C-alpha cells in the first residue's frame, strides 16, 4: 500500500505545489474606485488564526490516518 516515506513525500510535494506567492487578494491594487470601496479588510486576532490553522491540520491528519493508515479489526 503506502509507505510512510511515500506519504510524507507526497504531502511535501502537495504543499510546495500549492504554495502562495505571498500576495493576498486584499493587498492587490484595485482597478477602479468602485472595487476599492466594495470590500474592507478585517484583521483577525492571532489566536483565532492559529486555532483555525491547527484545527484544519488536525482534520487533515485525521482523514489521512482514517483512509490510509487505519487497520480495522477483523471480525
PDB file of N, CA and C in Angstrom:
ATOM      1  N   UNK A   1       0.837  -1.178   0.000  1.00  0.00           N
ATOM      2  CA  UNK A   1       0.000   0.000   0.000  1.00  0.00           C
ATOM      3  C   UNK A   1       0.885   1.245   0.000  1.00  0.00           C
ATOM      4  N   UNK A   2       0.796   2.098   0.979  1.00  0.00           N
ATOM      5  CA  UNK A   2       1.599   3.301   1.061  1.00  0.00           C
ATOM      6  C   UNK A   2       2.625   3.155   2.171  1.00  0.00           C
ATOM      7  N   UNK A   3       3.821   3.604   1.914  1.00  0.00           N
ATOM      8  CA  UNK A   3       4.807   3.659   2.977  1.00  0.00           C
ATOM      9  C   UNK A   3       4.777   5.064   3.578  1.00  0.00           C
ATOM     10  N   UNK A   4       5.271   5.190   4.781  1.00  0.00           N
ATOM     11  CA  UNK A   4       5.273   6.499   5.433  1.00  0.00           C
ATOM     12  C   UNK A   4       6.147   7.481   4.661  1.00  0.00           C
ATOM     13  N   UNK A   5       7.251   6.988   4.125  1.00  0.00           N
ATOM     14  CA  UNK A   5       8.154   7.860   3.366  1.00  0.00           C
ATOM     15  C   UNK A   5       7.444   8.403   2.123  1.00  0.00           C
ATOM     16  N   UNK A   6       6.689   7.548   1.439  1.00  0.00           N
ATOM     17  CA  UNK A   6       5.968   7.979   0.243  1.00  0.00           C
ATOM     18  C   UNK A   6       4.854   8.964   0.618  1.00  0.00           C
ATOM     19  N   UNK A   7       4.181   8.736   1.736  1.00  0.00           N
ATOM     20  CA  UNK A   7       3.117   9.617   2.193  1.00  0.00           C
ATOM     21  C   UNK A   7       3.663  11.005   2.500  1.00  0.00           C
ATOM     22  N   UNK A   8       4.751  11.072   3.260  1.00  0.00           N
ATOM     23  CA  UNK A   8       5.344  12.368   3.608  1.00  0.00           C
ATOM     24  C   UNK A   8       5.888  13.075   2.377  1.00  0.00           C
ATOM     25  N   UNK A   9       6.448  12.329   1.450  1.00  0.00           N
ATOM     26  CA  UNK A   9       6.930  12.925   0.215  1.00  0.00           C
ATOM     27  C   UNK A   9       5.801  13.519  -0.599  1.00  0.00           C
ATOM     28  N   UNK A  10       4.683  12.810  -0.666  1.00  0.00           N
ATOM     29  CA  UNK A  10       3.524  13.309  -1.401  1.00  0.00           C
ATOM     30  C   UNK A  10       2.951  14.558  -0.747  1.00  0.00           C
ATOM     31  N   UNK A  11       2.869  14.553   0.579  1.00  0.00           N
ATOM     32  CA  UNK A  11       2.357  15.725   1.281  1.00  0.00           C
ATOM     33  C   UNK A  11       3.274  16.926   1.094  1.00  0.00           C
ATOM     34  N   UNK A  12       4.572  16.709   1.139  1.00  0.00           N
ATOM     35  CA  UNK A  12       5.527  17.801   0.936  1.00  0.00           C
ATOM     36  C   UNK A  12       5.399  18.369  -0.469  1.00  0.00           C
ATOM     37  N   UNK A  13       5.283  17.505  -1.454  1.00  0.00           N
ATOM     38  CA  UNK A  13       5.124  17.965  -2.834  1.00  0.00           C
ATOM     39  C   UNK A  13       3.829  18.749  -2.996  1.00  0.00           C
ATOM     40  N   UNK A  14       2.763  18.302  -2.359  1.00  0.00           N
ATOM     41  CA  UNK A  14       1.489  18.996  -2.440  1.00  0.00           C
ATOM     42  C   UNK A  14       1.588  20.393  -1.843  1.00  0.00           C
ATOM     43  N   UNK A  15       2.257  20.509  -0.703  1.00  0.00           N
ATOM     44  CA  UNK A  15       2.421  21.816  -0.061  1.00  0.00           C
ATOM     45  C   UNK A  15       3.250  22.738  -0.946  1.00  0.00           C
ATOM     46  N   UNK A  16       4.316  22.219  -1.523  1.00  0.00           N
ATOM     47  CA  UNK A  16       5.165  23.045  -2.371  1.00  0.00           C
ATOM     48  C   UNK A  16       4.450  23.465  -3.655  1.00  0.00           C
ATOM     49  N   UNK A  17       3.641  22.588  -4.215  1.00  0.00           N
ATOM     50  CA  UNK A  17       2.934  22.917  -5.453  1.00  0.00           C
ATOM     51  C   UNK A  17       1.797  23.900  -5.239  1.00  0.00           C
ATOM     52  N   UNK A  18       1.169  23.876  -4.078  1.00  0.00           N
ATOM     53  CA  UNK A  18       0.030  24.755  -3.828  1.00  0.00           C
ATOM     54  C   UNK A  18       0.410  25.973  -3.010  1.00  0.00           C
ATOM     55  N   UNK A  19       1.689  26.263  -2.880  1.00  0.00           N
ATOM     56  CA  UNK A  19       2.143  27.426  -2.120  1.00  0.00           C
ATOM     57  C   UNK A  19       1.654  28.720  -2.747  1.00  0.00           C
ATOM     58  N   UNK A  20       1.508  29.735  -1.920  1.00  0.00           N
ATOM     59  CA  UNK A  20       1.036  31.024  -2.418  1.00  0.00           C
ATOM     60  C   UNK A  20       2.225  31.920  -2.712  1.00  0.00           C
ATOM     61  N   UNK A  21       1.978  32.965  -3.448  1.00  0.00           N
ATOM     62  CA  UNK A  21       3.041  33.894  -3.807  1.00  0.00           C
ATOM     63  C   UNK A  21       3.249  34.942  -2.727  1.00  0.00           C
ATOM     64  N   UNK A  22       2.468  34.921  -1.680  1.00  0.00           N
ATOM     65  CA  UNK A  22       2.624  35.880  -0.592  1.00  0.00           C
ATOM     66  C   UNK A  22       1.757  37.128  -0.767  1.00  0.00           C
ATOM     67  N   UNK A  23       1.004  37.228  -1.833  1.00  0.00           N
ATOM     68  CA  UNK A  23       0.133  38.375  -2.066  1.00  0.00           C
ATOM     69  C   UNK A  23      -1.305  37.907  -1.908  1.00  0.00           C
ATOM     70  N   UNK A  24      -2.005  38.520  -0.984  1.00  0.00           N
ATOM     71  CA  UNK A  24      -3.404  38.156  -0.791  1.00  0.00           C
ATOM     72  C   UNK A  24      -4.282  39.059  -1.641  1.00  0.00           C
ATOM     73  N   UNK A  25      -5.513  38.653  -1.831  1.00  0.00           N
ATOM     74  CA  UNK A  25      -6.431  39.431  -2.649  1.00  0.00           C
ATOM     75  C   UNK A  25      -6.704  40.801  -2.045  1.00  0.00           C
ATOM     76  N   UNK A  26      -6.709  40.892  -0.722  1.00  0.00           N
ATOM     77  CA  UNK A  26      -6.986  42.173  -0.085  1.00  0.00           C
ATOM     78  C   UNK A  26      -5.849  43.159  -0.303  1.00  0.00           C
ATOM     79  N   UNK A  27      -4.644  42.689  -0.585  1.00  0.00           N
ATOM     80  CA  UNK A  27      -3.498  43.567  -0.770  1.00  0.00           C
ATOM     81  C   UNK A  27      -3.285  43.951  -2.234  1.00  0.00           C
ATOM     82  N   UNK A  28      -4.001  43.317  -3.143  1.00  0.00           N
ATOM     83  CA  UNK A  28      -3.824  43.615  -4.554  1.00  0.00           C
ATOM     84  C   UNK A  28      -4.431  44.981  -4.866  1.00  0.00           C
ATOM     85  N   UNK A  29      -3.800  45.755  -5.730  1.00  0.00           N
ATOM     86  CA  UNK A  29      -4.351  47.075  -6.056  1.00  0.00           C
ATOM     87  C   UNK A  29      -5.661  46.949  -6.826  1.00  0.00           C
ATOM     88  N   UNK A  30      -6.583  47.836  -6.533  1.00  0.00           N
ATOM     89  CA  UNK A  30      -7.881  47.825  -7.197  1.00  0.00           C
ATOM     90  C   UNK A  30      -7.778  48.545  -8.538  1.00  0.00           C
ATOM     91  N   UNK A  31      -8.566  48.101  -9.507  1.00  0.00           N
ATOM     92  CA  UNK A  31      -8.533  48.704 -10.829  1.00  0.00           C
ATOM     93  C   UNK A  31      -9.440  49.923 -10.925  1.00  0.00           C
ATOM     94  N   UNK A  32     -10.416  50.016 -10.054  1.00  0.00           N
ATOM     95  CA  UNK A  32     -11.295  51.181 -10.068  1.00  0.00           C
ATOM     96  C   UNK A  32     -11.680  51.537  -8.647  1.00  0.00           C
ATOM     97  N   UNK A  33     -12.186  52.739  -8.467  1.00  0.00           N
ATOM     98  CA  UNK A  33     -12.558  53.177  -7.120  1.00  0.00           C
ATOM     99  C   UNK A  33     -13.789  52.441  -6.610  1.00  0.00           C
ATOM    100  N   UNK A  34     -14.635  51.952  -7.509  1.00  0.00           N
ATOM    101  CA  UNK A  34     -15.820  51.204  -7.088  1.00  0.00           C
ATOM    102  C   UNK A  34     -15.414  49.885  -6.443  1.00  0.00           C
ATOM    103  N   UNK A  35     -14.386  49.231  -6.991  1.00  0.00           N
ATOM    104  CA  UNK A  35     -13.926  47.974  -6.403  1.00  0.00           C
ATOM    105  C   UNK A  35     -13.219  48.215  -5.081  1.00  0.00           C
ATOM    106  N   UNK A  36     -12.528  49.321  -4.945  1.00  0.00           N
ATOM    107  CA  UNK A  36     -11.780  49.607  -3.716  1.00  0.00           C
ATOM    108  C   UNK A  36     -12.720  49.809  -2.535  1.00  0.00           C
ATOM    109  N   UNK A  37     -13.881  50.390  -2.750  1.00  0.00           N
ATOM    110  CA  UNK A  37     -14.797  50.650  -1.644  1.00  0.00           C
ATOM    111  C   UNK A  37     -15.746  49.485  -1.388  1.00  0.00           C
ATOM    112  N   UNK A  38     -15.689  48.454  -2.208  1.00  0.00           N
ATOM    113  CA  UNK A  38     -16.621  47.347  -2.061  1.00  0.00           C
ATOM    114  C   UNK A  38     -16.259  46.439  -0.894  1.00  0.00           C
ATOM    115  N   UNK A  39     -14.974  46.198  -0.666  1.00  0.00           N
ATOM    116  CA  UNK A  39     -14.540  45.293   0.385  1.00  0.00           C
ATOM    117  C   UNK A  39     -13.621  46.018   1.361  1.00  0.00           C
ATOM    118  N   UNK A  40     -13.696  45.605   2.626  1.00  0.00           N
ATOM    119  CA  UNK A  40     -12.792  46.123   3.640  1.00  0.00           C
ATOM    120  C   UNK A  40     -12.057  44.961   4.268  1.00  0.00           C
ATOM    121  N   UNK A  41     -10.793  45.154   4.563  1.00  0.00           N
ATOM    122  CA  UNK A  41     -10.002  44.119   5.212  1.00  0.00           C
ATOM    123  C   UNK A  41     -10.299  44.148   6.712  1.00  0.00           C
ATOM    124  N   UNK A  42     -10.606  42.988   7.259  1.00  0.00           N
ATOM    125  CA  UNK A  42     -10.882  42.868   8.692  1.00  0.00           C
ATOM    126  C   UNK A  42      -9.764  42.044   9.297  1.00  0.00           C
ATOM    127  N   UNK A  43      -9.007  42.626  10.173  1.00  0.00           N
ATOM    128  CA  UNK A  43      -7.892  41.924  10.804  1.00  0.00           C
ATOM    129  C   UNK A  43      -8.424  41.012  11.907  1.00  0.00           C
ATOM    130  N   UNK A  44      -8.020  39.757  11.870  1.00  0.00           N
ATOM    131  CA  UNK A  44      -8.450  38.773  12.858  1.00  0.00           C
ATOM    132  C   UNK A  44      -7.371  38.617  13.929  1.00  0.00           C
ATOM    133  N   UNK A  45      -7.759  38.279  15.154  1.00  0.00           N
ATOM    134  CA  UNK A  45      -6.762  38.064  16.214  1.00  0.00           C
ATOM    135  C   UNK A  45      -5.852  36.882  15.874  1.00  0.00           C
ATOM    136  N   UNK A  46      -4.608  36.976  16.303  1.00  0.00           N
ATOM    137  CA  UNK A  46      -3.627  35.941  16.012  1.00  0.00           C
ATOM    138  C   UNK A  46      -4.058  34.591  16.595  1.00  0.00           C
ATOM    139  N   UNK A  47      -4.635  34.593  17.792  1.00  0.00           N
ATOM    140  CA  UNK A  47      -5.091  33.345  18.411  1.00  0.00           C
ATOM    141  C   UNK A  47      -6.133  32.631  17.567  1.00  0.00           C
ATOM    142  N   UNK A  48      -7.017  33.382  16.947  1.00  0.00           N
ATOM    143  CA  UNK A  48      -8.041  32.792  16.082  1.00  0.00           C
ATOM    144  C   UNK A  48      -7.412  32.193  14.830  1.00  0.00           C
ATOM    145  N   UNK A  49      -6.459  32.917  14.243  1.00  0.00           N
ATOM    146  CA  UNK A  49      -5.776  32.406  13.050  1.00  0.00           C
ATOM    147  C   UNK A  49      -5.045  31.097  13.361  1.00  0.00           C
ATOM    148  N   UNK A  50      -4.351  31.070  14.480  1.00  0.00           N
ATOM    149  CA  UNK A  50      -3.586  29.882  14.860  1.00  0.00           C
ATOM    150  C   UNK A  50      -4.519  28.718  15.161  1.00  0.00           C
ATOM    151  N   UNK A  51      -5.607  28.969  15.872  1.00  0.00           N
ATOM    152  CA  UNK A  51      -6.524  27.881  16.222  1.00  0.00           C
ATOM    153  C   UNK A  51      -7.217  27.314  14.984  1.00  0.00           C
ATOM    154  N   UNK A  52      -7.561  28.153  14.031  1.00  0.00           N
ATOM    155  CA  UNK A  52      -8.183  27.658  12.794  1.00  0.00           C
ATOM    156  C   UNK A  52      -7.181  26.826  12.005  1.00  0.00           C
ATOM    157  N   UNK A  53      -5.929  27.286  11.954  1.00  0.00           N
ATOM    158  CA  UNK A  53      -4.897  26.531  11.235  1.00  0.00           C
ATOM    159  C   UNK A  53      -4.648  25.181  11.902  1.00  0.00           C
ATOM    160  N   UNK A  54      -4.558  25.145  13.221  1.00  0.00           N
ATOM    161  CA  UNK A  54      -4.327  23.889  13.948  1.00  0.00           C
ATOM    162  C   UNK A  54      -5.513  22.939  13.761  1.00  0.00           C
ATOM    163  N   UNK A  55      -6.731  23.471  13.844  1.00  0.00           N
ATOM    164  CA  UNK A  55      -7.914  22.624  13.650  1.00  0.00           C
ATOM    165  C   UNK A  55      -7.942  22.043  12.239  1.00  0.00           C
ATOM    166  N   UNK A  56      -7.598  22.843  11.250  1.00  0.00           N
ATOM    167  CA  UNK A  56      -7.565  22.355   9.877  1.00  0.00           C
ATOM    168  C   UNK A  56      -6.524  21.271   9.682  1.00  0.00           C
ATOM    169  N   UNK A  57      -5.326  21.474  10.224  1.00  0.00           N
ATOM    170  CA  UNK A  57      -4.271  20.466  10.122  1.00  0.00           C
ATOM    171  C   UNK A  57      -4.652  19.188  10.860  1.00  0.00           C
ATOM    172  N   UNK A  58      -5.327  19.327  11.999  1.00  0.00           N
ATOM    173  CA  UNK A  58      -5.768  18.151  12.745  1.00  0.00           C
ATOM    174  C   UNK A  58      -6.791  17.350  11.950  1.00  0.00           C
ATOM    175  N   UNK A  59      -7.708  18.034  11.291  1.00  0.00           N
ATOM    176  CA  UNK A  59      -8.703  17.332  10.478  1.00  0.00           C
ATOM    177  C   UNK A  59      -8.062  16.653   9.271  1.00  0.00           C
ATOM    178  N   UNK A  60      -7.101  17.313   8.654  1.00  0.00           N
ATOM    179  CA  UNK A  60      -6.392  16.693   7.534  1.00  0.00           C
ATOM    180  C   UNK A  60      -5.651  15.447   8.012  1.00  0.00           C
ATOM    181  N   UNK A  61      -4.975  15.544   9.158  1.00  0.00           N
ATOM    182  CA  UNK A  61      -4.274  14.388   9.716  1.00  0.00           C
ATOM    183  C   UNK A  61      -5.224  13.250  10.050  1.00  0.00           C
ATOM    184  N   UNK A  62      -6.383  13.573  10.593  1.00  0.00           N
ATOM    185  CA  UNK A  62      -7.381  12.552  10.917  1.00  0.00           C
ATOM    186  C   UNK A  62      -7.867  11.844   9.656  1.00  0.00           C
ATOM    187  N   UNK A  63      -8.111  12.599   8.589  1.00  0.00           N
ATOM    188  CA  UNK A  63      -8.548  11.982   7.336  1.00  0.00           C
ATOM    189  C   UNK A  63      -7.465  11.086   6.751  1.00  0.00           C
ATOM    190  N   UNK A  64      -6.225  11.542   6.779  1.00  0.00           N
ATOM    191  CA  UNK A  64      -5.127  10.721   6.258  1.00  0.00           C
ATOM    192  C   UNK A  64      -4.982   9.436   7.060  1.00  0.00           C
ATOM    193  N   UNK A  65      -5.074   9.546   8.370  1.00  0.00           N
ATOM    194  CA  UNK A  65      -4.972   8.358   9.208  1.00  0.00           C
ATOM    195  C   UNK A  65      -6.132   7.406   8.915  1.00  0.00           C
ATOM    196  N   UNK A  66      -7.348   7.939   8.828  1.00  0.00           N
ATOM    197  CA  UNK A  66      -8.528   7.113   8.645  1.00  0.00           C
ATOM    198  C   UNK A  66      -8.496   6.360   7.316  1.00  0.00           C
ATOM    199  N   UNK A  67      -8.141   7.054   6.239  1.00  0.00           N
ATOM    200  CA  UNK A  67      -8.214   6.435   4.926  1.00  0.00           C
ATOM    201  C   UNK A  67      -6.946   5.697   4.512  1.00  0.00           C
ATOM    202  N   UNK A  68      -5.788   6.064   5.053  1.00  0.00           N
ATOM    203  CA  UNK A  68      -4.543   5.457   4.594  1.00  0.00           C
ATOM    204  C   UNK A  68      -3.859   4.560   5.624  1.00  0.00           C
ATOM    205  N   UNK A  69      -3.988   4.879   6.890  1.00  0.00           N
ATOM    206  CA  UNK A  69      -3.197   4.178   7.898  1.00  0.00           C
ATOM    207  C   UNK A  69      -4.012   3.304   8.844  1.00  0.00           C
ATOM    208  N   UNK A  70      -5.311   3.498   8.942  1.00  0.00           N
ATOM    209  CA  UNK A  70      -6.151   2.765   9.882  1.00  0.00           C
ATOM    210  C   UNK A  70      -6.348   1.329   9.414  1.00  0.00           C
ATOM    211  N   UNK A  71      -6.106   0.400  10.308  1.00  0.00           N
ATOM    212  CA  UNK A  71      -6.339  -1.012  10.020  1.00  0.00           C
ATOM    213  C   UNK A  71      -7.467  -1.482  10.919  1.00  0.00           C
ATOM    214  N   UNK A  72      -8.600  -1.793  10.314  1.00  0.00           N
ATOM    215  CA  UNK A  72      -9.769  -2.186  11.104  1.00  0.00           C
ATOM    216  C   UNK A  72      -9.558  -3.578  11.704  1.00  0.00           C
ATOM    217  N   UNK A  73     -10.103  -3.793  12.886  1.00  0.00           N
ATOM    218  CA  UNK A  73     -10.009  -5.126  13.478  1.00  0.00           C
ATOM    219  C   UNK A  73     -10.846  -6.105  12.673  1.00  0.00           C
ATOM    220  N   UNK A  74     -10.300  -7.245  12.426  1.00  0.00           N
ATOM    221  CA  UNK A  74     -11.002  -8.241  11.633  1.00  0.00           C
ATOM    222  C   UNK A  74     -12.096  -8.892  12.474  1.00  0.00           C
ATOM    223  N   UNK A  75     -13.283  -8.953  11.922  1.00  0.00           N
ATOM    224  CA  UNK A  75     -14.433  -9.506  12.664  1.00  0.00           C
ATOM    225  C   UNK A  75     -14.493 -11.006  12.508  1.00  0.00           C
TER     226      UNK A  75
END
